[in-house]
Amino acid sequence: MDQLEKHSYDVLIIGAGGSGLRAAIAAHEAGLRVAIICKSLFGKAHTVMAEGGVAAAMGNRNPHDNWRVHFRDTMRGGKFLNNWRMAELHAKESPDRVWELETYGALFDRTKDGKISQRNFGGHEYPRLAHVGDRTGLELIRTMQQKIVSLQQDDARRAGMPSGAHDGRLKVFAELTVTELLLTPSGAVSGAFGYWRETGRFVVFKAPAVIIATGGIGKSFKVTSNSWECTGDGMGLALRAGSTLLNMEFVQFHPTGMVWPPSVKGILVTEGVRGDGGVLRNSEGKRFMFDYVPDVFRAQYAETEDEADRWYDDPDHNKRTPDLLPRDEVARAINAEVKAGRGSPHGGVFLDIASRLPKDEILRRLPSMTHQFKELADVDITAEPMEVGPTCHYVMGGIEVDADTAAAARVPGLFSCGEAAGGMHGSNRLGGNSLSDLLVFGRRAGEGAAAYVKALQGSYPVVPQVQVNECMQTALAPLERADGESPYVVHQELQQVMNDLVGIIRRADEIQHALDVLEKLNERSRHLAASGPRDFNPGWHLALDLRNMLLIAECIARAALLREESRGGHTRDDYPAMSEEWRKVNLICSLSADGRSVEVVKQEMPPMRGDLMALFSVEELKKYFTPEELQHLPAEDRTDVERKVEVS
Amino acid sequence: MTAVAERPAETRAEAPIETRPVRVKIRRYVPELNPEPYWQTFEVHALPTDRVLNLLLDIKGYQDGSLTFRRSCAHGVCGSDAMRINGVNRLACKVLVKDMPDEITIEPIKGLPLEKDLVVDMEPFFEAYRSIKPFLITYGQPPTREHIQSQADRERFDDTTKCILCAACTTSCPVYWTDGQYFGPAAIVNAHRFIFDSRDEGTEERLEILNDREGVWRCRTTFNCTEACPRGIEVTQAIAEVKKALLYRRV
């Protein structure tokens, strides 16, 4: 057996994207010793790919904006399946988190009076997304990376040491993958087990609190905007540790991914293109989104092109363009147009900004998009339309957490935030709400974990050696098998089956077929082989990541089969309507006792607090809630009352 | 050699454009098996729209699963896949095959310790980055909301905020290759990002660091860095602006 490298920290954060870094800052500020683990180099996380902006009701461009409007938009976008407490905290706290980020040094585009500029985005009533051109995620990561460097240097200076990067209270372990959480006999967190990607050597972290901030699952699908890290690791870790995942059937297909050339299929085209005036057209040149406004949104969206176009300059007297409907609606509409034979040459639709804005303005507002299309597709977006189509982008489901503390269900000491955690976005996430989610719940997770650790008063759990030995055996197995199967093959087949059978439009028989295939893939995955040395062995790494991808794929498919309705990021061809009964239901995934399969149960959602219900008109609530849920509400339309509240 | 996948028969046939055979000559280094780096050539049938990254993924997926390189976002934002492609530092995800000859040589970036195949130890690079205090320095109470910054002030340092820390500039710099102490252009770019930020109050201490013997004065203005930058940052100009700020002690 190996010589084991061992570390001991108060709080261990797995994942160094936006939420993990914000959690690290919070836990460090609480005075604890913090380790951050990332699979990539520090600062390369998937968050860098977020383009459009951070949603926060600061009201810099429209003074009517406030947390109540943001809360309403978020709940509508999620079709009222959101964990309403998370949506409330998120709407209330995101302005403070953005201002705080600005004081850390984040660059933002500015309004004429020097405040943070905000842009329009799908589903947001007012211009709400603080942004830096179309590279907001990159700036968010860079700012927090810089903040962490500054905290390390502060610590080092206080301790009289030359550099905080190596010895301080805040350490980054880059290019290290965690394969298992370690638990006490009673099932509380005691640490984590992983390996250095560079050397393949094993590492044991002892820590009473672990925050999972590992992001999403896109790499289980063939066409995705996600980067290679998004293999659902944290969700797999949480499940195997005894925690639960919530509403995994809800997967967001971003309506506008590149569809051509094949080498870049799936890469994101920011919603900011539409926020800044771009429109979707079919092969006949028609702005087809006007044909796809669902009843629940009819009151908020323009019915004619003229009104939609007036809205950009006069939003107070016109309704917004349906090009900016929530993402699930737009993705389904594109899917339907392509199916009806009105698609673009390469199986998407057209996204036209060239005829809508002067060239200079496009270059100024969308520099990354201009380069991306010029360099990768040889398309000049200032002169011709882009071809776009849906791409797997985000999972609304995730680890079941407490809204206030980010504590994960059933496992003391386990916390989660960011895309890895579920609930906040309901059945569909609005653009821009992800970066704000990272900041709001990253901080809360850091503070939640810190409070938990402090309450232990130094009686930290021990790491059982027998578990460590098991972890080593499991991790080494693919290296020791002489002629097992290639992990690349299993991965390809997994991506294909998820794309084809559990994708944007689903049917019971297809999902069942997918589950049959997944069962076979699971069986085959127990015999994966990746021979060769342990240092930077990509086949071995993939074999270990596949365990998580397969587990999460099964969660998605099982939950998708059970939920017999269509809502947000879950569309059932055989149950096309949204159901009031299903709105109350969360689907909870856990691992079976033998650890070999996923079990899904229904769990009723706690009723929304009265003061939050009162932010909506009864007429609107009737579209989502059952009569029993609404019987205690006064019958009159409260829109006027609420408007007064907002103005005051 | 790790296992690889069988190529599904239809993937390439689906493609409506003719593929072209490309010879990909890669500088390999597998210290556990061989103490010396060596060259290995693969043949790949590539679409003109493929990027060099697609060729590497193709080789790793179908020919040699042990081939090691970094990549993450795969479209030029994260800055993980800088490498020397036909002798020039580029991001593999941003170089199209149609712009390449029939033989493409790929080597790791120079000047950083080699770990395996195309992967180098980035720690010295990040150490230089950290040494220029790459964070906003302010004194006094932070504002309750945001700092006010005019559009013109924000524009002033826009170019250097685009840096993705890929190291393409630093590892194309001949001074950096020969002198282990020089910060390199990326660190100076990131210093520039704060020196010219109207909100920052750390200009003096940062300039002092850059005025060091191993600081900006080592730059010989060869423009390799500007040519290498995948983000189009005017690196040499940024370094010149920092030099000027040092000479006149004024930003």
PDB file of N, CA, C and O in Angstrom, chain A residues 297-348:
ATOM      1  N   PHE A 297     -47.636  32.843 -19.473  1.00  0.00           N
ATOM      2  CA  PHE A 297     -46.775  34.020 -19.674  1.00  0.00           C
ATOM      3  C   PHE A 297     -47.394  35.063 -20.603  1.00  0.00           C
ATOM      4  O   PHE A 297     -46.782  36.089 -20.878  1.00  0.00           O
ATOM      5  N   ARG A 298     -48.642  34.795 -21.084  1.00  0.00           N
ATOM      6  CA  ARG A 298     -49.193  35.652 -22.120  1.00  0.00           C
ATOM      7  C   ARG A 298     -49.255  37.127 -21.697  1.00  0.00           C
ATOM      8  O   ARG A 298     -48.978  38.025 -22.484  1.00  0.00           O
ATOM      9  N   ALA A 299     -49.567  37.359 -20.426  1.00  0.00           N
ATOM     10  CA  ALA A 299     -49.746  38.740 -19.965  1.00  0.00           C
ATOM     11  C   ALA A 299     -48.458  39.549 -20.003  1.00  0.00           C
ATOM     12  O   ALA A 299     -48.486  40.778 -20.044  1.00  0.00           O
ATOM     13  N   GLN A 300     -47.305  38.880 -19.988  1.00  0.00           N
ATOM     14  CA  GLN A 300     -46.044  39.622 -19.864  1.00  0.00           C
ATOM     15  C   GLN A 300     -45.262  39.763 -21.169  1.00  0.00           C
ATOM     16  O   GLN A 300     -44.207  40.396 -21.172  1.00  0.00           O
ATOM     17  N   TYR A 301     -45.749  39.185 -22.249  1.00  0.00           N
ATOM     18  CA  TYR A 301     -44.954  39.197 -23.477  1.00  0.00           C
ATOM     19  C   TYR A 301     -45.704  39.836 -24.650  1.00  0.00           C
ATOM     20  O   TYR A 301     -46.933  39.705 -24.768  1.00  0.00           O
ATOM     21  N   ALA A 302     -44.966  40.510 -25.508  1.00  0.00           N
ATOM     22  CA  ALA A 302     -45.553  41.236 -26.633  1.00  0.00           C
ATOM     23  C   ALA A 302     -46.211  40.279 -27.617  1.00  0.00           C
ATOM     24  O   ALA A 302     -45.774  39.127 -27.775  1.00  0.00           O
ATOM     25  N   GLU A 303     -47.256  40.780 -28.304  1.00  0.00           N
ATOM     26  CA  GLU A 303     -47.919  39.938 -29.285  1.00  0.00           C
ATOM     27  C   GLU A 303     -47.505  40.278 -30.711  1.00  0.00           C
ATOM     28  O   GLU A 303     -47.728  39.503 -31.627  1.00  0.00           O
ATOM     29  N   THR A 304     -46.938  41.475 -30.903  1.00  0.00           N
ATOM     30  CA  THR A 304     -46.519  41.864 -32.252  1.00  0.00           C
ATOM     31  C   THR A 304     -45.044  42.245 -32.258  1.00  0.00           C
ATOM     32  O   THR A 304     -44.476  42.622 -31.222  1.00  0.00           O
ATOM     33  N   GLU A 305     -44.450  42.148 -33.439  1.00  0.00           N
ATOM     34  CA  GLU A 305     -43.031  42.520 -33.566  1.00  0.00           C
ATOM     35  C   GLU A 305     -42.827  43.988 -33.229  1.00  0.00           C
ATOM     36  O   GLU A 305     -41.818  44.374 -32.639  1.00  0.00           O
ATOM     37  N   ASP A 306     -43.800  44.818 -33.638  1.00  0.00           N
ATOM     38  CA  ASP A 306     -43.663  46.246 -33.374  1.00  0.00           C
ATOM     39  C   ASP A 306     -43.580  46.546 -31.883  1.00  0.00           C
ATOM     40  O   ASP A 306     -42.712  47.285 -31.431  1.00  0.00           O
ATOM     41  N   GLU A 307     -44.514  45.943 -31.131  1.00  0.00           N
ATOM     42  CA  GLU A 307     -44.488  46.193 -29.691  1.00  0.00           C
ATOM     43  C   GLU A 307     -43.188  45.657 -29.093  1.00  0.00           C
ATOM     44  O   GLU A 307     -42.547  46.322 -28.272  1.00  0.00           O
ATOM     45  N   ALA A 308     -42.790  44.462 -29.517  1.00  0.00           N
ATOM     46  CA  ALA A 308     -41.557  43.867 -28.989  1.00  0.00           C
ATOM     47  C   ALA A 308     -40.365  44.777 -29.255  1.00  0.00           C
ATOM     48  O   ALA A 308     -39.504  44.969 -28.397  1.00  0.00           O
ATOM     49  N   ASP A 309     -40.333  45.368 -30.431  1.00  0.00           N
ATOM     50  CA  ASP A 309     -39.197  46.233 -30.769  1.00  0.00           C
ATOM     51  C   ASP A 309     -39.235  47.553 -30.012  1.00  0.00           C
ATOM     52  O   ASP A 309     -38.186  48.119 -29.689  1.00  0.00           O
ATOM     53  N   ARG A 310     -40.444  48.042 -29.736  1.00  0.00           N
ATOM     54  CA  ARG A 310     -40.539  49.281 -28.948  1.00  0.00           C
ATOM     55  C   ARG A 310     -40.081  49.064 -27.514  1.00  0.00           C
ATOM     56  O   ARG A 310     -39.588  49.970 -26.858  1.00  0.00           O
ATOM     57  N   TRP A 311     -40.232  47.824 -27.035  1.00  0.00           N
ATOM     58  CA  TRP A 311     -39.939  47.514 -25.630  1.00  0.00           C
ATOM     59  C   TRP A 311     -38.471  47.813 -25.248  1.00  0.00           C
ATOM     60  O   TRP A 311     -38.191  48.251 -24.143  1.00  0.00           O
ATOM     61  N   TYR A 312     -37.559  47.608 -26.196  1.00  0.00           N
ATOM     62  CA  TYR A 312     -36.137  47.819 -25.860  1.00  0.00           C
ATOM     63  C   TYR A 312     -35.887  49.248 -25.374  1.00  0.00           C
ATOM     64  O   TYR A 312     -35.104  49.484 -24.461  1.00  0.00           O
ATOM     65  N   ASP A 313     -36.587  50.223 -26.019  1.00  0.00           N
ATOM     66  CA  ASP A 313     -36.371  51.619 -25.649  1.00  0.00           C
ATOM     67  C   ASP A 313     -37.395  52.128 -24.647  1.00  0.00           C
ATOM     68  O   ASP A 313     -37.143  53.097 -23.944  1.00  0.00           O
ATOM     69  N   ASP A 314     -38.561  51.505 -24.610  1.00  0.00           N
ATOM     70  CA  ASP A 314     -39.615  52.007 -23.738  1.00  0.00           C
ATOM     71  C   ASP A 314     -40.267  50.835 -23.002  1.00  0.00           C
ATOM     72  O   ASP A 314     -41.406  50.456 -23.262  1.00  0.00           O
ATOM     73  N   PRO A 315     -39.525  50.261 -22.042  1.00  0.00           N
ATOM     74  CA  PRO A 315     -40.022  49.053 -21.379  1.00  0.00           C
ATOM     75  C   PRO A 315     -41.221  49.309 -20.473  1.00  0.00           C
ATOM     76  O   PRO A 315     -41.944  48.382 -20.128  1.00  0.00           O
ATOM     77  N   ASP A 316     -41.433  50.570 -20.073  1.00  0.00           N
ATOM     78  CA  ASP A 316     -42.543  50.831 -19.157  1.00  0.00           C
ATOM     79  C   ASP A 316     -43.898  50.791 -19.852  1.00  0.00           C
ATOM     80  O   ASP A 316     -44.924  50.584 -19.216  1.00  0.00           O
ATOM     81  N   HIS A 317     -43.903  51.000 -21.176  1.00  0.00           N
ATOM     82  CA  HIS A 317     -45.186  51.063 -21.879  1.00  0.00           C
ATOM     83  C   HIS A 317     -45.373  49.958 -22.909  1.00  0.00           C
ATOM     84  O   HIS A 317     -46.341  49.951 -23.653  1.00  0.00           O
ATOM     85  N   ASN A 318     -44.419  49.043 -22.994  1.00  0.00           N
ATOM     86  CA  ASN A 318     -44.535  47.944 -23.950  1.00  0.00           C
ATOM     87  C   ASN A 318     -44.144  46.640 -23.278  1.00  0.00           C
ATOM     88  O   ASN A 318     -43.409  46.638 -22.285  1.00  0.00           O
ATOM     89  N   LYS A 319     -44.640  45.554 -23.863  1.00  0.00           N
ATOM     90  CA  LYS A 319     -44.274  44.252 -23.313  1.00  0.00           C
ATOM     91  C   LYS A 319     -43.045  43.693 -24.048  1.00  0.00           C
ATOM     92  O   LYS A 319     -42.775  44.045 -25.186  1.00  0.00           O
ATOM     93  N   ARG A 320     -42.331  42.826 -23.341  1.00  0.00           N
ATOM     94  CA  ARG A 320     -41.044  42.350 -23.839  1.00  0.00           C
ATOM     95  C   ARG A 320     -41.212  41.356 -24.988  1.00  0.00           C
ATOM     96  O   ARG A 320     -42.249  40.734 -25.156  1.00  0.00           O
ATOM     97  N   THR A 321     -40.147  41.150 -25.705  1.00  0.00           N
ATOM     98  CA  THR A 321     -40.177  40.215 -26.822  1.00  0.00           C
ATOM     99  C   THR A 321     -40.184  38.767 -26.331  1.00  0.00           C
ATOM    100  O   THR A 321     -39.489  38.439 -25.366  1.00  0.00           O
ATOM    101  N   PRO A 322     -40.967  37.903 -26.970  1.00  0.00           N
ATOM    102  CA  PRO A 322     -40.971  36.489 -26.571  1.00  0.00           C
ATOM    103  C   PRO A 322     -39.653  35.771 -26.871  1.00  0.00           C
ATOM    104  O   PRO A 322     -39.462  34.635 -26.439  1.00  0.00           O
ATOM    105  N   ASP A 323     -38.738  36.433 -27.595  1.00  0.00           N
ATOM    106  CA  ASP A 323     -37.387  35.858 -27.726  1.00  0.00           C
ATOM    107  C   ASP A 323     -36.741  35.705 -26.354  1.00  0.00           C
ATOM    108  O   ASP A 323     -35.800  34.948 -26.183  1.00  0.00           O
ATOM    109  N   LEU A 324     -37.263  36.466 -25.391  1.00  0.00           N
ATOM    110  CA  LEU A 324     -36.697  36.429 -24.045  1.00  0.00           C
ATOM    111  C   LEU A 324     -37.598  35.695 -23.058  1.00  0.00           C
ATOM    112  O   LEU A 324     -37.578  35.963 -21.860  1.00  0.00           O
ATOM    113  N   LEU A 325     -38.383  34.751 -23.540  1.00  0.00           N
ATOM    114  CA  LEU A 325     -39.088  33.845 -22.637  1.00  0.00           C
ATOM    115  C   LEU A 325     -38.056  33.016 -21.872  1.00  0.00           C
ATOM    116  O   LEU A 325     -36.894  32.917 -22.291  1.00  0.00           O
ATOM    117  N   PRO A 326     -38.457  32.397 -20.739  1.00  0.00           N
ATOM    118  CA  PRO A 326     -37.505  31.518 -20.049  1.00  0.00           C
ATOM    119  C   PRO A 326     -36.954  30.443 -20.986  1.00  0.00           C
ATOM    120  O   PRO A 326     -37.565  30.076 -21.984  1.00  0.00           O
ATOM    121  N   ARG A 327     -35.785  29.937 -20.631  1.00  0.00           N
ATOM    122  CA  ARG A 327     -35.012  29.082 -21.536  1.00  0.00           C
ATOM    123  C   ARG A 327     -35.743  27.810 -21.952  1.00  0.00           C
ATOM    124  O   ARG A 327     -35.609  27.361 -23.093  1.00  0.00           O
ATOM    125  N   ASP A 328     -36.496  27.215 -21.016  1.00  0.00           N
ATOM    126  CA  ASP A 328     -37.180  25.972 -21.371  1.00  0.00           C
ATOM    127  C   ASP A 328     -38.167  26.206 -22.514  1.00  0.00           C
ATOM    128  O   ASP A 328     -38.280  25.398 -23.429  1.00  0.00           O
ATOM    129  N   GLU A 329     -38.852  27.340 -22.468  1.00  0.00           N
ATOM    130  CA  GLU A 329     -39.839  27.640 -23.507  1.00  0.00           C
ATOM    131  C   GLU A 329     -39.149  27.831 -24.862  1.00  0.00           C
ATOM    132  O   GLU A 329     -39.605  27.326 -25.885  1.00  0.00           O
ATOM    133  N   VAL A 330     -38.053  28.575 -24.851  1.00  0.00           N
ATOM    134  CA  VAL A 330     -37.365  28.863 -26.111  1.00  0.00           C
ATOM    135  C   VAL A 330     -36.756  27.579 -26.690  1.00  0.00           C
ATOM    136  O   VAL A 330     -36.832  27.333 -27.899  1.00  0.00           O
ATOM    137  N   ALA A 331     -36.198  26.745 -25.824  1.00  0.00           N
ATOM    138  CA  ALA A 331     -35.577  25.501 -26.302  1.00  0.00           C
ATOM    139  C   ALA A 331     -36.625  24.596 -26.954  1.00  0.00           C
ATOM    140  O   ALA A 331     -36.390  24.017 -28.017  1.00  0.00           O
ATOM    141  N   ARG A 332     -37.789  24.491 -26.324  1.00  0.00           N
ATOM    142  CA  ARG A 332     -38.843  23.654 -26.903  1.00  0.00           C
ATOM    143  C   ARG A 332     -39.333  24.224 -28.232  1.00  0.00           C
ATOM    144  O   ARG A 332     -39.614  23.491 -29.170  1.00  0.00           O
ATOM    145  N   ALA A 333     -39.438  25.548 -28.295  1.00  0.00           N
ATOM    146  CA  ALA A 333     -39.897  26.182 -29.531  1.00  0.00           C
ATOM    147  C   ALA A 333     -38.926  25.891 -30.680  1.00  0.00           C
ATOM    148  O   ALA A 333     -39.336  25.548 -31.788  1.00  0.00           O
ATOM    149  N   ILE A 334     -37.630  26.011 -30.405  1.00  0.00           N
ATOM    150  CA  ILE A 334     -36.627  25.735 -31.441  1.00  0.00           C
ATOM    151  C   ILE A 334     -36.737  24.278 -31.891  1.00  0.00           C
ATOM    152  O   ILE A 334     -36.742  23.957 -33.082  1.00  0.00           O
ATOM    153  N   ASN A 335     -36.864  23.395 -30.896  1.00  0.00           N
ATOM    154  CA  ASN A 335     -37.011  21.975 -31.184  1.00  0.00           C
ATOM    155  C   ASN A 335     -38.205  21.726 -32.132  1.00  0.00           C
ATOM    156  O   ASN A 335     -38.105  20.976 -33.098  1.00  0.00           O
ATOM    157  N   ALA A 336     -39.314  22.397 -31.831  1.00  0.00           N
ATOM    158  CA  ALA A 336     -40.534  22.201 -32.632  1.00  0.00           C
ATOM    159  C   ALA A 336     -40.362  22.744 -34.051  1.00  0.00           C
ATOM    160  O   ALA A 336     -40.812  22.125 -35.024  1.00  0.00           O
ATOM    161  N   GLU A 337     -39.700  23.903 -34.182  1.00  0.00           N
ATOM    162  CA  GLU A 337     -39.481  24.479 -35.522  1.00  0.00           C
ATOM    163  C   GLU A 337     -38.620  23.555 -36.372  1.00  0.00           C
ATOM    164  O   GLU A 337     -38.895  23.329 -37.548  1.00  0.00           O
ATOM    165  N   VAL A 338     -37.570  23.017 -35.769  1.00  0.00           N
ATOM    166  CA  VAL A 338     -36.674  22.126 -36.514  1.00  0.00           C
ATOM    167  C   VAL A 338     -37.433  20.873 -36.928  1.00  0.00           C
ATOM    168  O   VAL A 338     -37.357  20.423 -38.073  1.00  0.00           O
ATOM    169  N   LYS A 339     -38.227  20.332 -36.007  1.00  0.00           N
ATOM    170  CA  LYS A 339     -39.010  19.133 -36.296  1.00  0.00           C
ATOM    171  C   LYS A 339     -40.000  19.376 -37.433  1.00  0.00           C
ATOM    172  O   LYS A 339     -40.274  18.493 -38.241  1.00  0.00           O
ATOM    173  N   ALA A 340     -40.544  20.608 -37.475  1.00  0.00           N
ATOM    174  CA  ALA A 340     -41.542  20.937 -38.499  1.00  0.00           C
ATOM    175  C   ALA A 340     -40.893  21.261 -39.843  1.00  0.00           C
ATOM    176  O   ALA A 340     -41.564  21.671 -40.784  1.00  0.00           O
ATOM    177  N   GLY A 341     -39.567  21.111 -39.919  1.00  0.00           N
ATOM    178  CA  GLY A 341     -38.889  21.316 -41.201  1.00  0.00           C
ATOM    179  C   GLY A 341     -38.557  22.758 -41.507  1.00  0.00           C
ATOM    180  O   GLY A 341     -38.234  23.099 -42.638  1.00  0.00           O
ATOM    181  N   ARG A 342     -38.619  23.622 -40.490  1.00  0.00           N
ATOM    182  CA  ARG A 342     -38.298  25.026 -40.722  1.00  0.00           C
ATOM    183  C   ARG A 342     -36.974  25.426 -40.083  1.00  0.00           C
ATOM    184  O   ARG A 342     -36.784  26.567 -39.684  1.00  0.00           O
ATOM    185  N   GLY A 343     -36.084  24.453 -39.974  1.00  0.00           N
ATOM    186  CA  GLY A 343     -34.805  24.719 -39.326  1.00  0.00           C
ATOM    187  C   GLY A 343     -33.766  25.282 -40.286  1.00  0.00           C
ATOM    188  O   GLY A 343     -34.011  25.451 -41.482  1.00  0.00           O
ATOM    189  N   SER A 344     -32.590  25.563 -39.756  1.00  0.00           N
ATOM    190  CA  SER A 344     -31.462  26.056 -40.552  1.00  0.00           C
ATOM    191  C   SER A 344     -30.751  24.864 -41.193  1.00  0.00           C
ATOM    192  O   SER A 344     -31.036  23.719 -40.853  1.00  0.00           O
ATOM    193  N   PRO A 345     -29.795  25.112 -42.097  1.00  0.00           N
ATOM    194  CA  PRO A 345     -29.163  23.994 -42.819  1.00  0.00           C
ATOM    195  C   PRO A 345     -28.541  22.928 -41.905  1.00  0.00           C
ATOM    196  O   PRO A 345     -28.529  21.762 -42.260  1.00  0.00           O
ATOM    197  N   HIS A 346     -28.038  23.316 -40.748  1.00  0.00           N
ATOM    198  CA  HIS A 346     -27.364  22.337 -39.900  1.00  0.00           C
ATOM    199  C   HIS A 346     -28.201  21.938 -38.692  1.00  0.00           C
ATOM    200  O   HIS A 346     -27.674  21.563 -37.645  1.00  0.00           O
ATOM    201  N   GLY A 347     -29.531  22.041 -38.818  1.00  0.00           N
ATOM    202  CA  GLY A 347     -30.401  21.494 -37.779  1.00  0.00           C
ATOM    203  C   GLY A 347     -30.631  22.391 -36.590  1.00  0.00           C
ATOM    204  O   GLY A 347     -30.944  21.904 -35.509  1.00  0.00           O
ATOM    205  N   GLY A 348     -30.491  23.692 -36.785  1.00  0.00           N
ATOM    206  CA  GLY A 348     -30.851  24.623 -35.723  1.00  0.00           C
ATOM    207  C   GLY A 348     -31.835  25.638 -36.255  1.00  0.00           C
ATOM    208  O   GLY A 348     -32.588  25.351 -37.186  1.00  0.00           O
TER     209      GLY A 348
END
